[in-house]
XYZ file of C-alpha atoms in Angstrom:
596
model
C -3.182 -2.081 24.696
C -4.387 -5.422 23.211
C -5.615 -5.370 19.886
C -8.104 -8.053 18.595
C -7.797 -11.772 19.769
C -4.219 -12.502 20.640
C -3.628 -9.491 22.795
C -0.446 -8.094 21.053
C 0.821 -6.660 18.025
C 1.374 -8.653 15.045
C 4.829 -7.218 14.580
C 5.992 -7.504 18.366
C 7.852 -10.655 18.107
C 10.187 -10.018 15.089
C 13.860 -10.139 15.713
C 16.212 -7.733 14.805
C 19.648 -7.485 13.035
C 20.586 -4.040 12.914
C 21.600 -2.090 16.002
C 19.200 -0.031 17.858
C 21.716 2.634 18.085
C 21.933 2.698 14.264
C 18.588 2.923 13.646
C 17.656 5.674 16.260
C 20.175 7.742 14.873
C 18.775 7.430 11.446
C 15.322 7.820 12.667
C 16.126 10.976 14.264
C 17.849 12.228 11.028
C 14.803 11.737 9.087
C 11.968 12.831 11.733
C 11.037 9.313 12.656
C 9.840 9.260 16.027
C 11.952 7.440 18.729
C 9.476 4.797 19.633
C 9.083 3.995 15.948
C 12.715 3.911 15.538
C 12.909 1.384 18.624
C 10.416 -0.670 16.629
C 12.168 -0.455 13.417
C 15.098 -1.913 15.326
C 12.939 -4.682 16.612
C 11.667 -5.607 13.441
C 14.968 -5.960 11.153
C 15.614 -9.081 9.276
C 13.533 -11.917 7.731
C 13.328 -14.130 10.780
C 10.657 -17.103 10.634
C 7.282 -15.761 12.153
C 6.049 -17.345 14.880
C 2.164 -17.816 15.360
C 0.931 -14.810 13.447
C 2.730 -14.872 10.166
C 4.437 -18.553 10.449
C 6.795 -19.435 7.552
C 5.581 -22.573 6.759
C 7.422 -24.707 4.423
C 8.500 -28.427 3.571
C 11.513 -26.924 2.069
C 13.880 -24.078 3.269
C 11.884 -20.815 4.781
C 12.687 -17.385 3.535
C 15.774 -17.375 5.789
C 17.200 -20.647 5.016
C 20.967 -21.086 4.101
C 20.314 -24.656 2.713
C 20.697 -23.658 -1.031
C 23.936 -22.192 -1.928
C 24.047 -18.785 -3.672
C 24.677 -19.520 -7.480
C 26.621 -16.894 -9.438
C 25.028 -13.712 -11.011
C 23.393 -14.608 -14.305
C 22.604 -18.188 -13.655
C 19.549 -17.771 -15.601
C 16.127 -19.282 -15.910
C 12.595 -17.945 -16.102
C 9.920 -17.915 -13.424
C 6.163 -17.379 -13.870
C 4.098 -14.977 -11.400
C 0.384 -15.136 -11.175
C -1.684 -11.932 -10.752
C -5.131 -12.028 -10.281
C -5.754 -8.430 -11.118
C -4.524 -7.005 -14.409
C -2.598 -3.650 -13.871
C -4.194 -0.531 -15.467
C -0.748 1.135 -16.116
C 2.704 0.458 -15.226
C 3.907 4.150 -14.782
C 4.466 4.464 -10.985
C 3.232 8.210 -10.573
C -0.445 7.081 -12.141
C -0.598 3.386 -11.095
C 0.334 1.464 -8.191
C -3.248 1.294 -6.994
C -3.367 -2.415 -6.947
C -0.949 -4.715 -5.315
C -0.252 -6.212 -9.080
C 0.887 -2.957 -10.711
C 3.094 -2.951 -7.499
C 4.602 -6.298 -7.920
C 5.526 -5.363 -11.717
C 6.530 -1.776 -11.120
C 9.064 -3.080 -8.548
C 10.775 -5.082 -11.013
C 11.079 -2.289 -13.540
C 11.618 0.819 -11.725
C 14.432 1.132 -8.556
C 13.247 4.120 -6.286
C 15.813 6.822 -5.320
C 15.767 4.915 -1.809
C 14.435 1.600 -0.923
C 13.380 -0.103 2.358
C 15.836 -3.064 2.956
C 15.785 -6.309 5.018
C 16.364 -4.408 8.247
C 12.921 -2.251 7.453
C 15.238 1.021 7.358
C 15.965 3.283 4.345
C 19.076 2.392 2.204
C 20.393 4.023 -0.950
C 18.512 2.949 -4.327
C 19.551 5.232 -6.908
C 21.079 7.828 -4.709
C 24.447 7.699 -3.127
C 23.352 7.853 0.330
C 20.021 8.404 2.333
C 19.947 12.255 3.235
C 19.872 12.917 6.710
C 20.538 15.872 9.154
C 23.616 14.032 10.194
C 24.965 13.732 6.946
C 23.870 17.086 5.803
C 21.541 15.984 3.196
C 18.618 17.687 5.171
C 18.941 21.099 6.561
C 18.230 21.565 10.374
C 14.915 23.162 9.923
C 13.797 20.535 7.284
C 13.395 22.878 4.016
C 16.263 22.091 2.354
C 17.317 18.432 1.148
C 20.124 17.552 -0.995
C 20.473 14.562 -3.028
C 22.915 12.945 -5.139
C 22.699 10.198 -7.737
C 24.961 7.289 -7.956
C 27.383 8.026 -10.878
C 27.394 6.006 -14.146
C 23.344 5.018 -14.069
C 21.653 4.553 -17.022
C 17.881 3.564 -18.317
C 16.837 -0.112 -19.408
C 17.394 1.308 -22.857
C 20.900 2.272 -22.027
C 20.607 5.848 -21.968
C 22.635 7.732 -19.317
C 20.583 8.898 -15.932
C 21.107 12.120 -14.726
C 19.707 14.936 -12.378
C 17.844 16.372 -15.065
C 15.537 13.393 -14.994
C 14.751 14.217 -11.395
C 13.957 17.558 -12.171
C 11.765 16.483 -15.290
C 10.103 14.162 -13.109
C 9.149 16.941 -10.598
C 7.894 18.766 -13.568
C 5.515 15.476 -14.874
C 4.173 14.854 -11.502
C 3.063 18.397 -10.533
C 1.840 18.708 -14.312
C -2.269 18.260 -14.051
C -2.044 16.717 -17.176
C -0.336 13.861 -15.705
C -3.099 13.014 -13.430
C -0.674 11.668 -10.674
C -2.033 9.357 -7.999
C -0.584 11.549 -5.296
C 1.307 15.012 -5.341
C 2.341 14.598 -1.455
C 5.790 16.054 -0.890
C 6.103 16.824 -4.582
C 3.787 19.947 -4.345
C 6.015 21.182 -1.358
C 8.969 21.849 -3.737
C 9.619 25.507 -4.111
C 13.112 25.178 -5.967
C 15.415 22.774 -7.454
C 19.020 23.559 -8.288
C 21.470 21.409 -9.742
C 25.202 22.106 -9.295
C 26.198 19.166 -11.418
C 24.681 16.389 -13.096
C 24.538 14.274 -10.404
C 23.281 16.485 -7.559
C 20.058 18.407 -6.434
C 19.262 20.906 -4.098
C 15.683 21.132 -3.181
C 13.960 23.747 -1.286
C 10.679 23.285 0.080
C 8.245 25.956 0.664
C 8.080 24.937 4.186
C 9.103 21.950 6.515
C 7.789 18.792 5.585
C 8.945 15.623 7.626
C 7.790 13.088 5.289
C 9.352 14.429 2.136
C 12.163 11.917 1.704
C 10.014 8.546 2.472
C 6.815 9.759 0.239
C 8.982 11.024 -2.511
C 11.952 8.793 -2.529
C 11.175 5.562 -0.665
C 7.833 4.541 -1.418
C 6.415 3.173 -4.918
C 5.852 6.537 -5.455
C 9.690 7.149 -5.340
C 10.991 6.602 -9.347
C 12.176 8.930 -11.705
C 10.829 9.379 -15.443
C 13.106 9.410 -18.382
C 13.319 12.747 -19.693
C 14.812 11.772 -23.385
C 11.570 9.460 -23.643
C 9.012 11.962 -22.179
C 10.389 15.146 -22.796
C 8.521 15.148 -26.515
C 5.058 15.217 -24.841
C 3.685 11.709 -25.171
C 1.267 10.354 -22.962
C 2.528 8.808 -19.726
C -0.370 6.574 -18.739
C -1.038 5.093 -22.176
C 1.814 5.141 -24.425
C 4.679 5.029 -21.759
C 2.496 3.222 -19.245
C 1.861 0.139 -21.814
C 5.606 0.005 -22.569
C 7.747 1.565 -19.611
C 11.461 2.318 -19.705
C 13.023 2.031 -15.964
C 15.718 1.622 -13.641
C 15.187 -1.552 -11.884
C 16.707 -5.327 -12.241
C 14.290 -6.220 -15.340
C 13.105 -4.247 -18.096
C 9.915 -4.208 -20.049
C 9.568 -6.621 -23.041
C 5.876 -6.967 -23.778
C 2.175 -6.809 -22.507
C -0.347 -8.789 -23.904
C -3.823 -7.688 -22.381
C -5.443 -10.377 -20.436
C -2.493 -12.956 -20.800
C 0.600 -11.978 -19.572
C 3.352 -9.041 -18.723
C 7.318 -10.190 -19.647
C 10.094 -8.572 -18.148
C 13.716 -9.705 -18.791
C 17.055 -9.096 -17.303
C 18.350 -5.456 -17.363
C 21.808 -5.624 -18.686
C 22.203 -1.756 -17.535
C 21.011 -2.362 -14.053
C 23.612 -0.490 -11.362
C 23.578 -3.336 -9.014
C 24.687 -5.757 -11.549
C 22.726 -8.037 -13.806
C 19.845 -9.949 -12.193
C 20.263 -13.821 -11.674
C 17.073 -14.806 -13.465
C 16.712 -14.141 -17.238
C 13.006 -13.126 -17.049
C 9.797 -13.254 -14.944
C 6.356 -13.640 -16.875
C 3.373 -12.313 -14.931
C 0.298 -14.244 -15.984
C -2.674 -12.599 -15.466
C -5.625 -14.801 -14.321
C -9.480 -14.177 -13.703
C -9.182 -14.696 -9.754
C -7.285 -15.630 -6.789
C -8.525 -19.271 -6.595
C -7.101 -19.637 -10.232
C -3.846 -18.239 -8.992
C -3.966 -20.578 -5.733
C -4.677 -23.854 -8.271
C -2.017 -22.996 -10.532
C 0.883 -22.850 -7.899
C -0.370 -25.985 -6.118
C -0.230 -27.850 -9.307
C 3.464 -26.201 -10.339
C 1.844 -24.413 -13.071
C 3.694 -21.098 -12.033
C 6.327 -20.687 -9.615
C 4.889 -17.705 -7.277
C 1.317 -16.713 -6.088
C 1.258 -13.386 -4.765
C -1.132 -11.379 -2.682
C -2.865 -14.400 -1.349
C -5.307 -14.323 1.843
C -5.023 -15.866 5.181
C -7.840 -18.135 4.400
C -5.699 -19.762 1.815
C -2.975 -20.605 4.413
C -4.318 -24.176 5.261
C -4.562 -25.255 1.454
C -1.181 -24.310 0.939
C 0.899 -24.639 4.062
C 1.611 -28.548 3.890
C 2.354 -28.932 -0.120
C 5.447 -30.689 -0.945
C 7.669 -28.424 -2.969
C 6.203 -25.035 -2.068
C 7.392 -22.415 0.550
C 4.947 -20.421 2.085
C 5.946 -16.940 3.304
C 3.717 -14.837 5.706
C 4.867 -11.579 6.624
C 3.286 -8.840 8.874
C 2.663 -5.631 6.809
C 1.164 -2.463 7.008
C -2.019 -3.338 4.914
C -5.327 -3.026 6.650
C -8.676 -4.489 5.030
C -11.404 -1.958 5.396
C -14.436 -0.818 4.065
C -14.786 2.675 3.382
C -18.017 4.767 3.885
C -18.440 7.132 1.192
C -18.921 10.867 2.799
C -20.248 12.324 -0.446
C -23.686 12.004 -2.123
C -23.121 9.674 -4.940
C -25.900 11.745 -6.803
C -24.085 14.919 -6.492
C -20.368 14.689 -4.935
C -20.217 18.397 -3.780
C -23.071 17.364 -1.146
C -22.525 15.174 2.082
C -23.870 11.822 1.890
C -27.641 11.780 2.791
C -27.071 8.628 5.017
C -23.725 7.975 5.985
C -22.720 11.651 6.866
C -24.427 10.994 10.210
C -21.957 9.554 12.625
C -24.419 7.753 14.535
C -25.521 5.599 11.285
C -21.728 4.906 10.871
C -20.880 3.630 14.157
C -24.140 1.539 14.032
C -23.105 -0.128 10.793
C -19.848 -1.068 12.689
C -21.545 -2.207 15.627
C -23.598 -4.426 13.736
C -20.792 -6.265 12.292
C -18.992 -9.199 14.221
C -15.518 -8.552 13.141
C -13.930 -11.214 15.338
C -16.221 -13.812 14.006
C -15.161 -12.910 10.511
C -11.375 -13.113 11.480
C -11.958 -16.652 13.450
C -14.060 -18.207 10.603
C -13.282 -16.645 7.313
C -9.741 -15.991 8.434
C -8.817 -19.032 10.374
C -8.090 -16.872 13.372
C -4.691 -15.990 11.522
C -4.827 -12.282 12.174
C -6.568 -9.370 14.161
C -9.352 -7.152 14.260
C -7.978 -3.752 13.214
C -8.189 -0.524 14.691
C -6.922 1.889 11.844
C -3.961 1.645 9.466
C -1.405 2.441 12.436
C -2.467 -0.300 14.691
C 0.484 -2.485 13.903
C 2.953 0.321 14.373
C 4.324 2.157 17.642
C 2.903 5.336 16.399
C -0.549 3.604 17.409
C -2.591 5.441 19.962
C -2.795 2.504 22.537
C -5.837 3.831 24.017
C -7.900 3.309 21.234
C -9.810 -0.310 20.978
C -12.104 -1.760 18.150
C -15.543 -0.782 18.455
C -17.485 -3.975 20.019
C -20.006 -6.254 18.226
C -23.100 -5.046 19.611
C -26.348 -5.154 17.553
C -28.726 -3.975 20.085
C -26.414 -0.857 20.560
C -26.394 -0.563 16.630
C -30.274 -0.485 16.459
C -30.779 2.008 19.210
C -28.161 4.331 17.440
C -30.464 3.849 14.178
C -33.470 4.503 16.301
C -31.955 7.850 17.568
C -30.890 8.987 13.970
C -34.547 8.654 13.070
C -34.469 5.321 11.018
C -37.298 3.262 11.778
C -38.069 -0.307 10.458
C -40.312 -0.727 7.451
C -42.498 -3.393 6.775
C -40.187 -5.595 5.557
C -37.619 -4.947 8.472
C -35.444 -2.391 6.505
C -35.525 0.945 8.136
C -36.926 3.886 6.406
C -36.619 7.611 7.105
C -38.400 10.586 5.479
C -39.623 8.159 2.666
C -36.014 7.069 2.016
C -35.069 3.460 2.556
C -31.701 2.607 4.140
C -30.174 0.910 1.458
C -26.618 0.942 0.579
C -24.517 -0.461 -2.600
C -21.311 -2.135 -1.707
C -18.470 -2.275 -4.363
C -15.337 -4.395 -4.378
C -13.110 -6.166 -6.666
C -14.681 -8.815 -8.612
C -13.009 -12.343 -8.565
C -11.634 -11.825 -4.861
C -13.419 -14.896 -3.385
C -12.795 -13.961 0.201
C -14.012 -10.294 -0.320
C -17.265 -11.574 -1.692
C -17.331 -13.908 0.810
C -17.296 -11.562 3.462
C -19.774 -9.446 1.430
C -22.540 -11.826 2.045
C -21.642 -12.204 5.518
C -21.655 -8.422 6.220
C -25.091 -8.122 4.207
C -26.606 -10.300 6.636
C -25.224 -8.733 9.661
C -26.722 -5.373 8.380
C -29.908 -6.842 7.503
C -30.397 -7.856 11.100
C -30.471 -4.475 12.425
C -32.305 -2.970 9.313
C -30.045 -1.974 6.825
C -30.278 -3.609 3.237
C -26.822 -3.756 1.732
C -26.895 -4.469 -2.323
C -23.446 -5.561 -4.051
C -21.998 -4.761 -7.250
C -18.287 -5.647 -8.019
C -16.145 -4.647 -10.837
C -12.715 -5.787 -12.276
C -9.893 -4.052 -10.209
C -8.606 -2.181 -13.532
C -12.334 -0.713 -13.577
C -12.688 -0.164 -9.864
C -9.416 1.718 -9.491
C -9.011 3.614 -12.603
C -8.491 7.333 -12.870
C -10.785 9.961 -13.559
C -9.764 9.919 -17.369
C -10.690 6.564 -17.397
C -14.181 6.828 -15.640
C -12.826 4.764 -12.813
C -15.738 3.228 -10.597
C -14.091 4.297 -7.197
C -13.383 7.820 -8.338
C -16.788 8.392 -9.765
C -18.132 8.047 -6.311
C -21.511 6.313 -7.215
C -21.308 4.028 -4.335
C -22.095 3.928 -0.369
C -19.606 1.252 0.737
C -16.221 0.074 -0.642
C -14.337 -2.536 0.296
C -10.465 -2.950 -0.124
C -6.981 -2.746 1.348
C -4.695 0.085 1.816
C -1.083 0.132 2.651
C 1.010 3.078 4.326
C 3.109 4.221 1.442
C 6.765 3.325 3.082
C 8.251 3.565 6.755
C 6.740 7.056 7.466
C 3.473 7.229 9.399
C 1.929 10.234 7.837
C -1.772 9.377 6.602
C -2.632 12.626 5.152
C -2.785 10.557 1.662
C -5.997 8.943 3.014
C -7.803 11.609 5.367
C -6.661 14.957 4.368
C -9.453 17.114 2.592
C -6.997 17.975 -0.084
C -6.597 14.254 -1.116
C -10.368 14.026 -1.932
C -10.773 13.207 -5.478
C -12.488 15.495 -7.631
C -12.485 14.496 -11.441
C -13.032 18.390 -12.429
C -10.962 20.020 -10.002
C -8.664 17.441 -8.325
C -8.214 14.400 -10.347
C -4.999 13.652 -8.566
C -6.514 13.085 -5.346
C -6.242 9.744 -3.705
C -9.383 9.555 -1.542
C -12.391 8.650 -3.350
C -14.266 8.290 -0.339
C -14.230 11.930 0.323
C -13.492 12.277 4.008
C -12.970 15.725 5.296
C -12.602 16.998 8.668
C -11.395 20.685 9.379
C -9.747 19.287 12.869
C -8.048 16.334 11.202
C -6.763 18.702 8.482
C -5.359 20.968 10.994
C -3.482 18.121 12.612
C -2.287 16.406 9.740
C -0.671 19.785 8.775
C 1.060 20.169 12.110
C 2.415 16.789 12.106
C 3.846 17.419 8.489
C 5.720 20.465 9.655
C 6.813 19.321 12.755
C 10.470 17.847 12.727
C 10.825 17.021 16.268
C 9.942 13.496 16.018
C 8.417 12.799 19.623
C 6.219 15.953 19.491
C 5.209 14.765 15.677
C 4.322 11.344 17.323
C 1.885 12.937 19.733
C 0.156 14.844 17.060
C -0.313 11.550 15.060
C -1.762 9.918 18.289
C -4.124 12.962 18.337
C -5.052 12.292 14.713
C -6.131 8.852 15.492
C -8.399 9.878 18.235
C -10.339 12.299 16.306
C -10.882 9.911 13.459
C -11.588 6.963 15.768
C -14.463 9.041 17.444
C -15.580 10.266 13.788
C -15.908 6.467 13.101
C -14.047 7.057 9.604
C -14.147 3.652 8.492
C -15.030 0.121 9.113
C -11.592 -1.311 10.085
C -11.789 -5.066 9.394
C -8.447 -6.701 9.772
C -4.654 -6.625 9.635
C -3.486 -8.334 6.618
C -0.495 -10.467 6.308
C 1.744 -10.264 3.240
C 1.319 -13.769 1.951
C 2.941 -15.525 -1.245
C 3.342 -18.960 -2.081
C 6.508 -19.939 -4.263
C 8.162 -23.124 -5.918
C 11.053 -24.400 -3.413
C 13.608 -24.016 -6.037
C 12.836 -20.174 -6.229
C 15.480 -18.686 -3.600
C 16.386 -15.281 -2.632
C 12.926 -13.921 -1.488
C 12.808 -11.724 1.168
C 9.643 -10.384 2.459
C 9.970 -7.334 4.700
C 7.026 -5.493 6.492
C 7.850 -1.989 4.685
C 9.131 -3.218 1.553
C 7.080 -5.884 0.535
C 7.873 -8.991 -1.671
C 9.148 -7.951 -4.763
C 11.751 -5.319 -3.255
C 14.850 -7.436 -4.409
C 13.948 -9.271 -7.389
C 17.218 -9.163 -8.751
C 18.505 -11.249 -6.175
C 15.976 -14.043 -6.894
C 17.498 -17.405 -8.273
C 16.580 -20.824 -9.330
C 18.343 -23.395 -7.309
C 19.384 -26.812 -9.012
C-alpha cells in the first residue's frame, strides 16, 4: 500500500550486505517475524540512499573508502552541537531526548547492539541469545546470557554478572523511577552459576525481552560498586556516570558542554578519538550555523527542512538515513485538571478525527520539509510489520466541520466552536528552540482555526518538558491538550506497548515509571498487546501486531505527521560514521577518526 507522496516505503530501496538466510535464521530465533527478517536482510549496510535520504556531500559519503583507516589511538578532539541539554546521563531514567541518547551511547555499551546490518550483535555479551544456540528456551521463558571475560567499568573496576543482577534490582525499584520497566518486570528469578553467566527465568513468555532489556538505549548496566551504597541514580550518578562505552565521562558544565574522553578500559580497544565535547546550544539554528562555519565538527538531530542549506557546503558531509522515528502530535486522553478523568473534549473520537482531517499534512511535508519525506500512518509505517490496509486520514476540512457539528460543537460569535458553555480551545506544547516545530505550530494553529478550533501555544525547554515526575516534568504532569514531538521504536523489535499499553500511562503518585504521558487506554489494545508479547511464533505475532494497528487507527490515537530521517552534518575530516536505521548515528563512536 502506498504511503504518502512517493508511493513507496522510505526503506524499500536500501541494499543489504548480510545474507537473507542468516537474517531469517536469527529472526526466527528471536521471535522476529519472517517478513520483518526479510526487511532486515534488505536493509543491511550503509549504502548511499537515493531520493529519500540521499547522502549528499562534497567529500566522501558514509560508505566512501577514500580516506585510509588510521591506527587506533590516532587522537584528536571533535565537538558535537546539541540543541537540547540532557536531563540526566543515566540510561534507565534518561533517553527521553535525542541529545541524551547521543551522549549515553558514547558512555554505555549495551549488552547487545544493533550493528551496520541492522541485526543484533554482541555488545557486552559473548553472543546474541537465540533458540538455536540454546540462549533462549523453546517456550521463551528462560534466557541464558554470558558476559565477555575481562570486562571493566570505565573506572577500571571489574564488571561481573553481579552487576546485571544489581541492574535488575535497581530498574524495578520504585525509587529509581525508571523510564520504562518493560521486560525487566517480567523477570521471575535470576541464577548466576558463575561470575559471567546469568540464567533468567521469566514469569511468562515475553517475545520482545532480548530487544527491550538488552539491545536498545535501555540495554546498559549499572555498577554495583558505585551505586550499591544507595546514592541517587538520577542526580549524583546521572551527572557523573561510570560506564562501559568507548568514552568515559569527564565533566558536565550546565548550559555549556559535556566532555567525554577515551576509555582505556573499553573492551573493543581504545577509541580512535581522544575526546568528544558536546556543546550545548540554545536552538537548532545555532547548531546549524556553527557546523556551516566550521565552529563545530558535527550537528546532530537535524530536520528535513535544513537539508537544502547544508547539502552543497564544501568540506561538510551530510548523512540522511531513513529511521524509525515519527513526528506526531499526541492527544491528551486525560483531563488536564484531573488526570483520573477522561479528557472533556479529546475523549470523543469524532473530535480527534476532525482535528486530523483539518490539517493538510501533505502540504506541511511539501512546503516545510521540501517534500523530503512522507506523511505518516503510524510508528510501524516504515517497517514490514505495517498493516498495508491503512492509509493516512485525508485532508478534508468540510468533513472535519461536519464531525464537529455531529459532536455538538457549534460556531460561536468569533467562529470558535462552543458546547455546553465550553469554548473549543486546546493548549499545544512542544520543545522551545525547535524552529521547525514552532513553524509547524503556527501552520496547524491556522488549519484548526479554519474549522472552529482555537489552539493556544506554550513551549518549554526539552529538560523541562520531558523531566520525570520527581522533577515536575511538564509532559508528565499532563496539564496540556496537544503535544508535539517525535518518538522512536526502541530497537529492532516492533512491540509498541511502551506507547499504547495502559500499564505505561504515567501517574506521578502510582506509576511514575510509566512512559505514556498522553494517557491512552483501550482494553482491546491492551489485550492484543499482551497477546503479541506472549506469542513466540513470529508469523502469528506479526498478525496480532497488524490487528493492533487497525484498532489504534480506527480510534484515531494520534496526529501522525511524517516519518523523520536521521540527519547529521559532519566535517568531511570526521570519518567512520555509519548511521543505520535502528542503531542511529552514535552506535560506533569508538570507530570515528579524523583524517589528515
